[in-house]
């Protein structure tokens, strides 16, 4: 049994992959590792590297990783053995669970070397920032198994599990991969959308296209087999019991079997979307779904049909899948859609969509097949970009490729006289949108403004202004203004602006009011 800490094995290779900027080089490193591990331990390595092991929900957070035993002198942990230990930890429930998880963690970490402990910490808290997510891992599996990358990607689309696909590829090759098919009742990885700054830019990529509402709800994939229905999220979690009205909508359709792609969203009495936070809270809650349904009813809107009455449609052009959807799903359960190559007509549809309170549009190539789990030019999302000029209040040290750099920024707006909030009001954090050059620059600039620090965070004088793009706001009990940024990312620093020119909490509240918060 090979150890995860051997010179060429998993923990070391993961660190090398994190330091390697090129995708081809990342793929080569991972493929070499998988070849050395072989069919017995390669699939377990894929589960750890791809983040699939995070779905085990071990219940271990950063706080639980403090005070663990020091590193072992020699490597002895096997890759499959580590996976089994994580499965054991995830299976601990009930009275005494915290103590039992701690006992298992202590035993695992006591046998791990320093490099292995670093790897395990990153895996447990989902911080394996090495760029080795499914796309790269899938290509590495293909290279290690000597099979076409397209065959691996297609198998991943249908099976959803990188571990299972790796097992098939490493043991049975192309023939084993070809056995993966769409199965009604088993979630398919959803097709993802690329981004464009505006409708015109999207149409330049697609040519004449279909434009559809982009709803600010929860992505749902609904499988129906006779009178049996299953509803899955974007992350392939089964939430059927939490969304009875979505299941009922599927059961009312004139179909025997189907796989539908769509959104579940909470609407107000006026038909406008309620804040995203309300939809998210409703679909996340396991409490009394009928009572929650009465308080926050959900509407289902579908935009794709992948299977209909025994016939798979994933490889059909988007226009044909839409025609099949329109023939089976009534208009009130479909997103609004128009097909055009005219920019002015497309822009008018975009503006009308925003006026209804939706977050933007999806621009879709009518000839594109369903590329599950991938971002490509087949679907392109366009949203109006909201930006604020905020001040950096603190930053957290990065990990992986960002180790040694201040990365995660604490962002604040000017209180501008609002009582009880102090001069600066934190609205959230982000580490997104930072190039290597920006990381280097901001680390030096922030350290020059340091006022205090702890193990993870450096607080600074509020002087650097940064332009932040974000997708919206949500209510928050965590931050003093009661509001937080959603999906914030750095656009650029504004050295031309002083901190007194940063946006105020009043401006943020105006945006929140426009969003109905």
Coordinates of C-alpha atoms in Angstrom, one line a residue:
X1 CA 0.0 0.0 0.0
X2 CA 1.4 3.4 -1.0
X3 CA 1.3 6.3 1.5
X4 CA -0.3 9.6 0.7
X5 CA 3.0 11.2 1.8
X6 CA 5.6 9.2 -0.2
X7 CA 7.8 11.3 -2.4
X8 CA 5.7 11.0 -5.5
X9 CA 2.4 10.4 -3.8
X10 CA -0.8 12.2 -3.2
X11 CA 0.0 14.9 -0.6
X12 CA 3.2 15.9 -2.3
X13 CA 1.8 15.9 -5.8
X14 CA -1.2 17.9 -4.6
X15 CA 1.2 20.6 -3.3
X16 CA 3.1 20.5 -6.6
X17 CA -0.1 20.9 -8.6
X18 CA -1.1 23.9 -6.4
X19 CA 2.2 25.6 -7.3
X20 CA 1.9 24.8 -11.0
X21 CA 0.0 27.5 -13.0
X22 CA -0.4 25.6 -16.3
X23 CA -3.4 23.3 -16.7
X24 CA -1.4 20.8 -18.9
X25 CA 1.3 20.5 -16.3
X26 CA -1.3 20.1 -13.6
X27 CA -2.9 17.3 -15.6
X28 CA 0.4 15.6 -16.2
X29 CA 1.4 15.6 -12.5
X30 CA -2.0 14.2 -11.5
X31 CA -1.9 11.5 -14.2
X32 CA 1.5 10.3 -13.1
X33 CA 0.3 10.1 -9.5
X34 CA -2.8 8.1 -10.6
X35 CA -0.8 5.7 -12.7
X36 CA 1.5 5.0 -9.7
X37 CA -1.4 4.5 -7.3
X38 CA -3.2 2.2 -9.8
X39 CA -6.8 1.0 -9.8
X40 CA -6.7 0.0 -6.1
X41 CA -6.1 3.5 -4.7
X42 CA -6.4 5.8 -7.7
X43 CA -10.2 6.2 -7.4
X44 CA -9.8 7.2 -3.7
X45 CA -7.2 9.8 -4.7
X46 CA -9.6 11.2 -7.3
X47 CA -12.3 11.6 -4.6
X48 CA -9.9 13.5 -2.3
X49 CA -8.4 15.7 -5.1
X50 CA -11.7 16.6 -6.8
X51 CA -13.5 17.7 -3.6
X52 CA -15.9 14.8 -3.9
X53 CA -14.9 13.7 -0.4
X54 CA -16.4 16.9 0.9
X55 CA -19.8 15.5 0.2
X56 CA -19.3 13.1 3.0
X57 CA -20.1 16.0 5.4
X58 CA -17.7 15.0 8.1
X59 CA -18.8 17.7 10.4
X60 CA -15.2 18.8 10.9
X61 CA -14.6 22.6 10.6
X62 CA -11.5 24.8 11.2
X63 CA -12.1 24.9 15.0
X64 CA -12.0 21.1 15.2
X65 CA -8.5 21.1 13.6
X66 CA -6.9 22.9 16.4
X67 CA -4.8 21.1 19.0
X68 CA -4.4 17.9 17.0
X69 CA -1.3 15.7 17.5
X70 CA 2.0 16.7 15.9
X71 CA 3.2 15.1 12.7
X72 CA 4.6 11.6 12.5
X73 CA 8.2 11.0 11.4
X74 CA 7.4 8.5 8.7
X75 CA 4.7 8.2 6.1
X76 CA 2.3 5.2 6.7
X77 CA -1.2 6.3 5.6
X78 CA -2.6 4.7 2.5
X79 CA -4.9 6.7 0.2
X80 CA -7.8 4.3 0.4
X81 CA -7.2 4.0 4.2
X82 CA -7.6 7.8 4.5
X83 CA -10.8 7.7 2.5
X84 CA -12.2 5.0 4.8
X85 CA -11.3 7.0 7.9
X86 CA -13.1 10.1 6.5
X87 CA -16.1 7.9 5.9
X88 CA -16.0 6.7 9.5
X89 CA -15.8 10.3 10.7
X90 CA -18.8 11.2 8.5
X91 CA -20.8 8.3 9.9
X92 CA -20.5 9.5 13.5
X93 CA -23.9 10.9 14.8
X94 CA -25.9 11.1 18.0
X95 CA -24.9 11.4 21.6
X96 CA -21.1 11.7 22.1
X97 CA -20.5 12.4 18.4
X98 CA -18.2 15.3 18.9
X99 CA -15.9 13.4 21.3
X100 CA -15.9 10.3 18.9
X101 CA -15.1 12.5 15.9
X102 CA -12.2 14.0 17.9
X103 CA -10.9 10.6 18.8
X104 CA -10.9 9.5 15.2
X105 CA -9.3 12.7 14.0
X106 CA -6.5 12.4 16.7
X107 CA -5.8 8.9 15.5
X108 CA -5.7 9.9 11.9
X109 CA -3.5 13.0 12.4
X110 CA -1.1 11.2 14.8
X111 CA -0.2 8.9 11.9
X112 CA 0.2 11.7 9.3
X113 CA 3.5 13.4 8.4
X114 CA 3.7 17.2 8.2
X115 CA 2.9 17.3 4.5
X116 CA 0.1 14.8 5.0
X117 CA -1.4 16.8 7.8
X118 CA -1.5 19.9 5.6
X119 CA -3.2 18.0 2.9
X120 CA -5.8 16.5 5.3
X121 CA -6.6 19.9 6.8
X122 CA -7.2 21.3 3.3
X123 CA -9.4 18.3 2.3
X124 CA -11.5 18.5 5.5
X125 CA -12.3 22.2 5.3
X126 CA -12.6 22.3 1.5
X127 CA -9.6 24.4 1.1
X128 CA -7.6 22.4 -1.4
X129 CA -7.0 25.4 -3.7
X130 CA -4.9 23.7 -6.4
X131 CA -7.0 24.2 -9.4
X132 CA -7.5 20.4 -9.5
X133 CA -11.3 20.3 -9.7
X134 CA -13.2 17.9 -11.8
X135 CA -12.2 19.2 -15.2
X136 CA -8.5 18.8 -14.5
X137 CA -8.9 15.6 -12.5
X138 CA -11.1 14.2 -15.3
X139 CA -8.4 14.9 -17.9
X140 CA -5.8 13.4 -15.6
X141 CA -7.9 10.2 -15.3
X142 CA -8.2 10.0 -19.1
X143 CA -4.4 10.4 -19.4
X144 CA -3.6 7.8 -16.7
X145 CA -6.1 5.3 -18.2
X146 CA -5.1 5.9 -21.8
X147 CA -8.7 6.8 -22.8
X148 CA -10.2 9.8 -24.7
X149 CA -10.9 12.8 -22.4
X150 CA -14.3 13.2 -24.1
X151 CA -15.2 9.7 -22.9
X152 CA -14.4 10.6 -19.3
X153 CA -16.2 13.9 -19.5
X154 CA -19.3 12.1 -20.9
X155 CA -19.2 9.5 -18.1
X156 CA -18.9 12.2 -15.5
X157 CA -21.9 13.9 -17.0
X158 CA -24.1 10.9 -16.4
X159 CA -22.6 9.4 -13.2
X160 CA -21.8 12.5 -11.3
X161 CA -19.1 10.8 -9.3
X162 CA -15.4 11.4 -10.3
X163 CA -14.5 8.5 -8.1
X164 CA -16.8 6.0 -9.8
X165 CA -15.7 7.2 -13.3
X166 CA -12.0 6.9 -12.3
X167 CA -12.7 3.4 -11.1
X168 CA -14.3 2.5 -14.5
X169 CA -11.6 4.2 -16.6
X170 CA -8.7 2.6 -14.7
X171 CA -10.1 -0.9 -14.6
X172 CA -12.2 -1.2 -17.8
X173 CA -11.2 1.6 -20.1
X174 CA -13.5 3.0 -22.9
X175 CA -15.9 0.1 -22.7
X176 CA -16.5 0.6 -19.0
X177 CA -17.0 4.3 -19.5
X178 CA -19.5 3.8 -22.3
X179 CA -21.7 1.9 -19.9
X180 CA -22.6 5.1 -18.1
X181 CA -25.9 6.4 -19.4
X182 CA -28.5 8.8 -18.3
X183 CA -30.6 7.1 -15.6
X184 CA -33.9 8.5 -14.5
X185 CA -33.5 9.0 -10.8
X186 CA -29.7 9.6 -10.8
X187 CA -28.7 13.2 -10.9
X188 CA -26.8 14.5 -14.0
X189 CA -24.3 17.2 -13.6
X190 CA -25.9 20.5 -14.7
X191 CA -24.8 22.4 -17.7
X192 CA -23.1 25.6 -16.7
X193 CA -23.0 29.0 -18.4
X194 CA -20.0 31.2 -19.3
X195 CA -20.3 35.0 -18.8
X196 CA -20.3 38.0 -21.0
X197 CA -20.4 41.7 -20.0
X198 CA -23.4 42.5 -22.1
X199 CA -25.9 41.0 -24.6
X200 CA -24.0 42.2 -27.7
X201 CA -20.8 40.4 -26.5
X202 CA -22.8 37.2 -25.9
X203 CA -24.4 37.3 -29.4
X204 CA -21.0 37.8 -31.0
X205 CA -20.0 34.4 -29.6
X206 CA -23.3 32.5 -30.4
X207 CA -24.7 34.3 -33.4
X208 CA -28.5 34.1 -33.5
X209 CA -29.6 32.8 -30.2
X210 CA -32.3 32.0 -27.7
X211 CA -32.6 34.4 -24.8
X212 CA -34.2 33.2 -21.6
X213 CA -34.9 34.7 -18.2
X214 CA -32.1 34.1 -15.7
X215 CA -33.8 33.6 -12.4
X216 CA -32.3 34.2 -9.0
X217 CA -33.5 31.0 -7.5
X218 CA -32.1 27.5 -6.8
X219 CA -31.2 25.3 -9.7
X220 CA -33.2 22.1 -9.6
X221 CA -33.1 18.9 -11.7
X222 CA -36.3 17.0 -11.5
X223 CA -36.5 13.3 -12.3
X224 CA -39.9 11.6 -12.8
X225 CA -40.4 7.8 -13.3
X226 CA -44.1 7.1 -13.2
X227 CA -45.4 8.5 -9.9
X228 CA -41.9 8.6 -8.4
X229 CA -40.2 12.0 -8.4
X230 CA -36.7 13.1 -7.2
X231 CA -35.5 16.7 -7.0
X232 CA -31.8 17.4 -7.0
X233 CA -29.8 20.6 -6.5
X234 CA -26.9 21.9 -8.6
X235 CA -24.6 20.1 -6.2
X236 CA -26.6 16.8 -6.7
X237 CA -28.1 16.8 -3.2
X238 CA -31.6 15.3 -3.0
X239 CA -34.1 17.8 -1.7
X240 CA -37.3 16.2 -2.8
X241 CA -38.9 16.2 0.7
X242 CA -38.2 19.9 1.1
X243 CA -39.9 21.1 -2.1
X244 CA -43.2 19.3 -2.4
X245 CA -44.7 21.9 -4.8
X246 CA -41.8 21.2 -7.3
X247 CA -42.5 17.5 -7.1
X248 CA -46.3 18.1 -7.6
X249 CA -45.6 20.3 -10.7
X250 CA -43.6 17.4 -12.3
X251 CA -46.3 14.9 -11.4
X252 CA -49.0 17.0 -13.1
X253 CA -47.2 16.9 -16.5
X254 CA -48.5 14.5 -19.2
X255 CA -45.4 12.4 -19.1
X256 CA -44.4 8.8 -17.9
X257 CA -40.8 9.6 -17.4
X258 CA -38.7 12.8 -17.6
X259 CA -35.6 14.6 -16.5
X260 CA -36.2 18.4 -16.3
X261 CA -33.7 21.2 -15.7
X262 CA -35.0 24.4 -14.1
X263 CA -35.1 26.7 -11.1
X264 CA -37.2 26.9 -8.0
X265 CA -37.8 30.4 -6.8
X266 CA -40.0 32.2 -4.2
X267 CA -42.1 35.0 -5.7
X268 CA -44.0 37.7 -3.9
X269 CA -47.8 38.5 -4.4
X270 CA -46.9 40.8 -7.2
X271 CA -45.1 38.0 -9.1
X272 CA -41.7 39.6 -8.5
X273 CA -38.8 37.5 -7.0
X274 CA -38.5 37.6 -3.3
X275 CA -34.9 38.0 -2.0
X276 CA -32.6 35.1 -2.9
X277 CA -32.0 34.5 0.8
X278 CA -35.6 33.5 1.3
X279 CA -35.5 31.0 -1.5
X280 CA -32.2 29.6 -0.3
X281 CA -33.4 29.3 3.3
X282 CA -36.6 27.6 2.2
X283 CA -34.8 24.9 0.1
X284 CA -32.1 24.4 2.7
X285 CA -34.5 23.8 5.7
X286 CA -35.6 20.3 6.7
X287 CA -38.2 21.6 9.1
X288 CA -41.9 21.0 8.4
X289 CA -42.0 21.5 4.6
X290 CA -45.8 22.0 4.5
X291 CA -45.6 24.9 7.0
X292 CA -42.7 26.4 5.2
X293 CA -44.5 26.0 2.0
X294 CA -47.4 28.1 3.3
X295 CA -44.9 30.8 4.5
X296 CA -42.6 30.8 1.5
X297 CA -44.2 29.1 -1.5
X298 CA -41.9 28.1 -4.4
X299 CA -42.6 28.3 -8.1
X300 CA -40.9 25.9 -10.5
X301 CA -39.7 27.1 -13.9
X302 CA -38.2 24.7 -16.4
X303 CA -35.9 25.5 -19.3
X304 CA -34.6 22.2 -20.5
X305 CA -35.7 18.6 -21.0
X306 CA -33.0 15.9 -21.0
X307 CA -35.2 12.8 -21.1
X308 CA -38.8 12.2 -22.2
X309 CA -40.8 8.9 -22.0
X310 CA -37.8 6.6 -22.5
X311 CA -35.9 8.8 -25.0
X312 CA -32.7 10.6 -24.0
X313 CA -32.4 14.1 -25.4
X314 CA -29.1 15.3 -24.1
X315 CA -27.4 15.1 -27.4
X316 CA -30.2 16.8 -29.3
X317 CA -29.7 20.5 -30.3
X318 CA -31.1 23.0 -27.8
X319 CA -33.9 24.1 -30.1
X320 CA -35.2 20.5 -30.3
X321 CA -35.0 20.1 -26.5
X322 CA -36.9 23.3 -26.1
X323 CA -39.6 22.1 -28.6
X324 CA -39.9 18.9 -26.6
X325 CA -40.2 20.9 -23.4
X326 CA -42.8 23.2 -24.8
X327 CA -44.8 20.2 -25.9
X328 CA -44.9 18.7 -22.4
X329 CA -44.7 21.6 -20.0
X330 CA -47.3 24.4 -19.9
X331 CA -46.2 28.0 -20.5
X332 CA -46.6 29.0 -16.8
X333 CA -44.0 26.4 -15.8
X334 CA -41.5 27.5 -18.5
X335 CA -39.1 30.4 -18.4
X336 CA -39.8 33.2 -20.9
X337 CA -37.8 32.8 -24.1
X338 CA -37.2 34.5 -27.4
X339 CA -35.0 33.6 -30.4
X340 CA -33.3 36.4 -32.3
X341 CA -30.1 37.5 -33.9
X342 CA -31.1 41.2 -33.7
X343 CA -29.2 43.1 -31.0
X344 CA -31.9 45.6 -30.3
X345 CA -34.5 43.0 -29.9
X346 CA -32.2 41.0 -27.6
X347 CA -31.4 44.1 -25.6
X348 CA -35.1 44.9 -25.2
X349 CA -35.8 41.4 -23.9
X350 CA -32.9 41.8 -21.4
X351 CA -34.3 45.1 -20.2
X352 CA -37.8 43.7 -19.9
X353 CA -36.4 40.8 -17.9
X354 CA -34.6 43.1 -15.5
X355 CA -37.8 45.2 -15.1
X356 CA -39.6 42.1 -13.9
X357 CA -37.0 41.8 -11.1
X358 CA -35.0 38.9 -12.6
X359 CA -31.2 38.9 -12.4
X360 CA -30.4 38.8 -16.1
X361 CA -30.7 36.5 -19.2
X362 CA -29.1 33.4 -20.5
X363 CA -28.1 33.6 -24.2
X364 CA -28.1 30.0 -25.7
X365 CA -26.9 28.6 -28.9
X366 CA -30.0 26.8 -30.3
X367 CA -27.7 24.2 -31.9
X368 CA -25.8 23.3 -28.8
X369 CA -26.1 19.9 -27.0
X370 CA -26.3 19.6 -23.3
X371 CA -22.7 19.8 -22.0
X372 CA -23.3 18.7 -18.5
X373 CA -21.0 20.0 -15.8
X374 CA -19.1 22.3 -18.2
X375 CA -18.9 25.9 -19.0
X376 CA -18.8 26.7 -22.7
X377 CA -20.1 29.0 -25.3
X378 CA -23.3 27.1 -25.6
X379 CA -24.8 29.0 -22.7
X380 CA -23.8 32.5 -21.8
X381 CA -25.2 34.5 -18.8
X382 CA -25.5 38.3 -18.9
X383 CA -26.2 40.2 -15.8
X384 CA -26.0 43.9 -15.0
X385 CA -22.9 44.4 -13.0
X386 CA -23.2 46.1 -9.6
X387 CA -20.1 47.8 -8.3
X388 CA -19.1 49.6 -5.1
X389 CA -15.9 51.4 -4.1
X390 CA -15.0 49.9 -0.7
X391 CA -12.1 50.1 1.7
X392 CA -10.0 47.1 2.8
X393 CA -10.2 46.7 6.5
X394 CA -8.2 43.5 6.9
X395 CA -7.0 40.5 5.0
X396 CA -6.4 36.8 5.7
X397 CA -3.4 34.8 4.7
X398 CA -3.9 32.6 1.7
X399 CA -3.2 28.9 1.3
X400 CA -2.1 26.6 -1.6
X401 CA -0.7 28.8 -4.4
X402 CA -1.5 31.9 -2.3
X403 CA 0.4 30.8 0.7
X404 CA 2.5 33.7 1.9
X405 CA 0.2 36.3 0.4
X406 CA -2.6 38.3 2.0
X407 CA -5.6 37.1 0.0
X408 CA -9.1 37.1 1.5
X409 CA -10.1 40.8 1.8
X410 CA -12.4 42.2 4.5
X411 CA -14.5 44.9 2.8
X412 CA -16.1 48.0 4.4
X413 CA -18.2 51.0 3.4
X414 CA -18.2 54.4 5.1
X415 CA -20.7 54.7 7.9
X416 CA -21.1 58.4 7.1
X417 CA -22.6 59.3 10.4
X418 CA -25.0 56.4 10.8
X419 CA -25.3 56.0 14.6
X420 CA -23.7 53.0 16.3
X421 CA -21.8 51.8 13.3
X422 CA -18.4 53.4 13.8
X423 CA -16.5 54.9 10.9
X424 CA -16.4 51.7 8.7
X425 CA -19.0 49.0 8.2
X426 CA -17.9 45.6 7.0
X427 CA -20.1 44.1 4.2
X428 CA -18.3 40.9 3.5
X429 CA -15.1 39.2 2.2
X430 CA -13.6 38.1 -1.1
X431 CA -10.5 36.5 -2.5
X432 CA -11.9 36.3 -6.1
X433 CA -10.7 38.3 -9.0
X434 CA -7.1 38.6 -7.8
X435 CA -4.2 38.1 -10.3
X436 CA -0.8 37.0 -9.1
X437 CA 0.5 40.5 -9.7
X438 CA -2.4 42.0 -7.6
X439 CA -1.7 39.5 -4.8
X440 CA 1.9 40.6 -4.7
X441 CA 1.1 44.3 -4.8
X442 CA -1.7 44.2 -2.2
X443 CA 0.3 42.1 0.2
X444 CA 3.1 44.7 0.3
X445 CA 0.6 47.6 0.5
X446 CA -1.5 46.0 3.3
X447 CA 1.5 45.0 5.4
X448 CA 2.8 48.6 5.2
X449 CA -0.6 49.6 6.7
X450 CA -0.7 46.8 9.4
X451 CA -2.2 47.8 12.8
X452 CA -2.5 44.3 14.4
X453 CA -2.7 40.6 13.5
X454 CA -3.5 37.2 14.8
X455 CA -2.6 33.8 13.3
X456 CA -4.9 34.1 10.3
X457 CA -5.7 37.8 9.8
X458 CA -3.9 41.1 9.4
X459 CA -5.9 44.3 10.2
X460 CA -4.8 47.4 8.4
X461 CA -5.4 51.2 8.3
X462 CA -8.5 51.7 6.1
X463 CA -6.8 53.5 3.3
X464 CA -6.8 51.3 0.2
X465 CA -9.9 51.7 -2.0
X466 CA -10.9 48.7 -4.2
X467 CA -13.7 48.5 -6.8
X468 CA -15.8 45.4 -6.0
X469 CA -18.4 43.8 -8.4
X470 CA -21.1 41.8 -6.8
X471 CA -24.3 40.0 -7.8
X472 CA -26.6 41.5 -5.2
X473 CA -27.1 41.9 -1.5
X474 CA -28.6 39.7 1.2
X475 CA -29.8 40.3 4.7
X476 CA -27.2 39.3 7.3
X477 CA -27.1 39.1 11.1
X478 CA -23.4 38.7 10.9
X479 CA -22.5 42.2 9.7
X480 CA -23.4 45.4 11.6
X481 CA -25.4 47.1 8.8
X482 CA -27.6 44.0 8.5
X483 CA -26.5 43.5 4.8
X484 CA -23.8 41.4 3.0
X485 CA -22.5 41.3 -0.5
X486 CA -23.3 38.3 -2.7
X487 CA -20.6 36.8 -4.9
X488 CA -18.2 39.7 -4.4
X489 CA -15.0 39.9 -6.6
X490 CA -12.2 42.4 -7.1
X491 CA -12.4 44.5 -10.3
X492 CA -9.4 46.7 -9.6
X493 CA -7.8 48.9 -6.9
X494 CA -8.5 52.6 -7.1
X495 CA -5.3 54.4 -6.2
X496 CA -6.9 57.5 -7.6
X497 CA -9.4 57.5 -4.8
X498 CA -9.0 58.4 -1.1
X499 CA -10.8 56.4 1.6
X500 CA -13.2 59.4 2.1
X501 CA -14.4 58.8 -1.5
X502 CA -15.5 55.2 -0.8
X503 CA -19.2 54.4 -1.0
X504 CA -21.4 54.8 2.0
X505 CA -23.7 52.5 3.9
X506 CA -26.5 54.8 2.7
X507 CA -25.7 53.9 -0.9
X508 CA -25.7 50.2 0.0
X509 CA -29.1 50.6 1.6
X510 CA -30.4 52.2 -1.6
X511 CA -29.3 49.2 -3.6
X512 CA -30.9 46.9 -1.0
X513 CA -34.2 48.8 -1.2
X514 CA -34.2 48.5 -5.0
X515 CA -33.8 44.8 -4.6
X516 CA -36.7 44.7 -2.3
X517 CA -34.7 43.9 0.9

